[in-house]
Coordinates of C-alpha atoms in Angstrom, one line a residue:
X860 CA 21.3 0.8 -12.6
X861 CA 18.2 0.9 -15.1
X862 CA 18.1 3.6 -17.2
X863 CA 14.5 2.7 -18.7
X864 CA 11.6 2.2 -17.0
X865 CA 10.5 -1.6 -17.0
X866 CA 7.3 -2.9 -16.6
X867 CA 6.7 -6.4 -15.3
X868 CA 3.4 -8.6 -15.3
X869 CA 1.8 -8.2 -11.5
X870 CA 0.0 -12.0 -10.6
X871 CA -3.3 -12.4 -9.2
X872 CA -3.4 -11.8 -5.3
X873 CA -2.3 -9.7 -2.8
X874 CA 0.7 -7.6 -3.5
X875 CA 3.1 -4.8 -1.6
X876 CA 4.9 -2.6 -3.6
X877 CA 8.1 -0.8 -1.5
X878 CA 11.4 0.7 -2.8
X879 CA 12.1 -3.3 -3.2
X880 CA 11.0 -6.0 -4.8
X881 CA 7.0 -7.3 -4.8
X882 CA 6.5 -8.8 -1.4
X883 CA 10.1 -9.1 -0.8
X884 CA 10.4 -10.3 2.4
X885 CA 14.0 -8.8 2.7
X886 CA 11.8 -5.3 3.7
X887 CA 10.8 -5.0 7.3
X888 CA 8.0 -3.6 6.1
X889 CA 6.6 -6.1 4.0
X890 CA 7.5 -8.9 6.8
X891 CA 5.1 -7.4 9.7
X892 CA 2.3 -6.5 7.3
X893 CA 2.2 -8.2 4.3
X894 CA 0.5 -11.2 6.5
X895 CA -1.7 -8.1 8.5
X896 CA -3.2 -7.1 4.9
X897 CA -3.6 -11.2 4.4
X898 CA -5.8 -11.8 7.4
X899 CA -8.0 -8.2 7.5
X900 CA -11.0 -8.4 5.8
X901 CA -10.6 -7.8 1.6
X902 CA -11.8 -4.5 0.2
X903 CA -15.0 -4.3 -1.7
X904 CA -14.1 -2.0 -4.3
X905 CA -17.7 -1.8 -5.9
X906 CA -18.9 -0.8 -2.5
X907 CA -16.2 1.9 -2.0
X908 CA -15.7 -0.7 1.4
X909 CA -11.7 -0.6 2.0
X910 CA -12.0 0.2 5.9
X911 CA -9.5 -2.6 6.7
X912 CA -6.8 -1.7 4.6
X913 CA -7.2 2.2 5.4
X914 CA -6.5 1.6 8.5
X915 CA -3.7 -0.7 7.9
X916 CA -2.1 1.7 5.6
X917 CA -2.2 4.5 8.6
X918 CA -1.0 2.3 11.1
X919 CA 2.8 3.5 12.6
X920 CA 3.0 -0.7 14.3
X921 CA 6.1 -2.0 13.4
X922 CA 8.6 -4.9 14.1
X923 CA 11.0 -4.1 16.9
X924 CA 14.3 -5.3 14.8
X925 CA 13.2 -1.9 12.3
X926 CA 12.3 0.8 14.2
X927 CA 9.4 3.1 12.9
X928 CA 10.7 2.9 9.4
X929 CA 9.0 -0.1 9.3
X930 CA 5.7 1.1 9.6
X931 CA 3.0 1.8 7.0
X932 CA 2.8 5.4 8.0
X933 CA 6.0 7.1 8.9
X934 CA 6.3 10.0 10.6
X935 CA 8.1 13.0 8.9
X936 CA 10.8 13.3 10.5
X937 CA 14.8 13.9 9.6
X938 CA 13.4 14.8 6.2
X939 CA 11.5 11.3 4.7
X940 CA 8.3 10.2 5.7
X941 CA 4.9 9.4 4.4
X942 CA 3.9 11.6 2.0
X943 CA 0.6 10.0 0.0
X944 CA -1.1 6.7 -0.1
X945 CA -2.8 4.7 -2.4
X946 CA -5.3 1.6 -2.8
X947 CA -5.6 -0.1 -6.0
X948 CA -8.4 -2.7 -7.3
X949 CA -7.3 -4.1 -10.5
X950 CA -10.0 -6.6 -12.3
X951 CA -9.1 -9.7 -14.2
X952 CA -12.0 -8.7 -16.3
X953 CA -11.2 -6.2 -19.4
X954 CA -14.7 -4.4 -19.0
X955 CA -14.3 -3.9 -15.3
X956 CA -12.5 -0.3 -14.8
X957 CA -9.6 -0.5 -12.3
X958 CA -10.4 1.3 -9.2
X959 CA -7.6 3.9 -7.5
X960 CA -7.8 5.5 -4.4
X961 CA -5.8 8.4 -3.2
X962 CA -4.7 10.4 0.2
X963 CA -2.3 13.5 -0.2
X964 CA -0.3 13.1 2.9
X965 CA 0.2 10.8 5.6
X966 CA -2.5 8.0 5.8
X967 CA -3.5 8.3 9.2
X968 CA -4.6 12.2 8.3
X969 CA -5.6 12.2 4.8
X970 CA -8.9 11.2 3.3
X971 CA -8.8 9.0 0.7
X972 CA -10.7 10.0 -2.8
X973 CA -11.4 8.3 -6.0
X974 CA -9.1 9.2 -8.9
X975 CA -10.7 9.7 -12.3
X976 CA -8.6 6.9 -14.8

């Protein structure tokens, strides 16, 4: 077990963060929708255009083999579930300021709003 936090260079591209890995196809999760966020249509962060991936991120689809824990959104149920949500542009470019959107609670109910970085 850790006992500092490490931090670790993200590449360029699509990523999913879980409890695991980066895109680590041993999670369910990342398995169904990694390729989902692949094909939907990519934000555009300087238009405040993330339709796509909101919805993604509030969808409860998941593969049959995990049950609903493999969805984006879970339901809050036995005492775990989705809790907040958040969208993250991050430019190659130094002068470009990242871009981080927030929902407090479950995806499919919150509204998402800039944060102030």
């Amino acid at each position: 077990m850790a006992r500092a936090v490490e931090a670790f260079p993200i590449p360029a591209g699509l990523s999913m963060i879980t409890a695991r890995d980066r895109n680590d196809p041993a999670s369910h999760r990342i398995r169904f929708h990694l390729s989902r966020f692949e094909r939907a249509a990519p934000p555009d962060p300087d238009a405040g255009d993330w339709a796509e991936w909101q919805a993604l991120l509030a969808s409860r689809e998941h593969a049959a083999e995990a049950g609903p824990r493999g969805a984006m959104t879970l339901a809050p149920d036995q005492g775990y579930g989705t809790v907040s949500a958040s969208l993250i542009a991050l430019s190659a470019r130094a002068d470009v300021k990242p871009v981080w959107l927030f929902a407090p609670g479950a995806s499919d109910r919150g509204t998402f709003a800039p944060v102030e970085l």
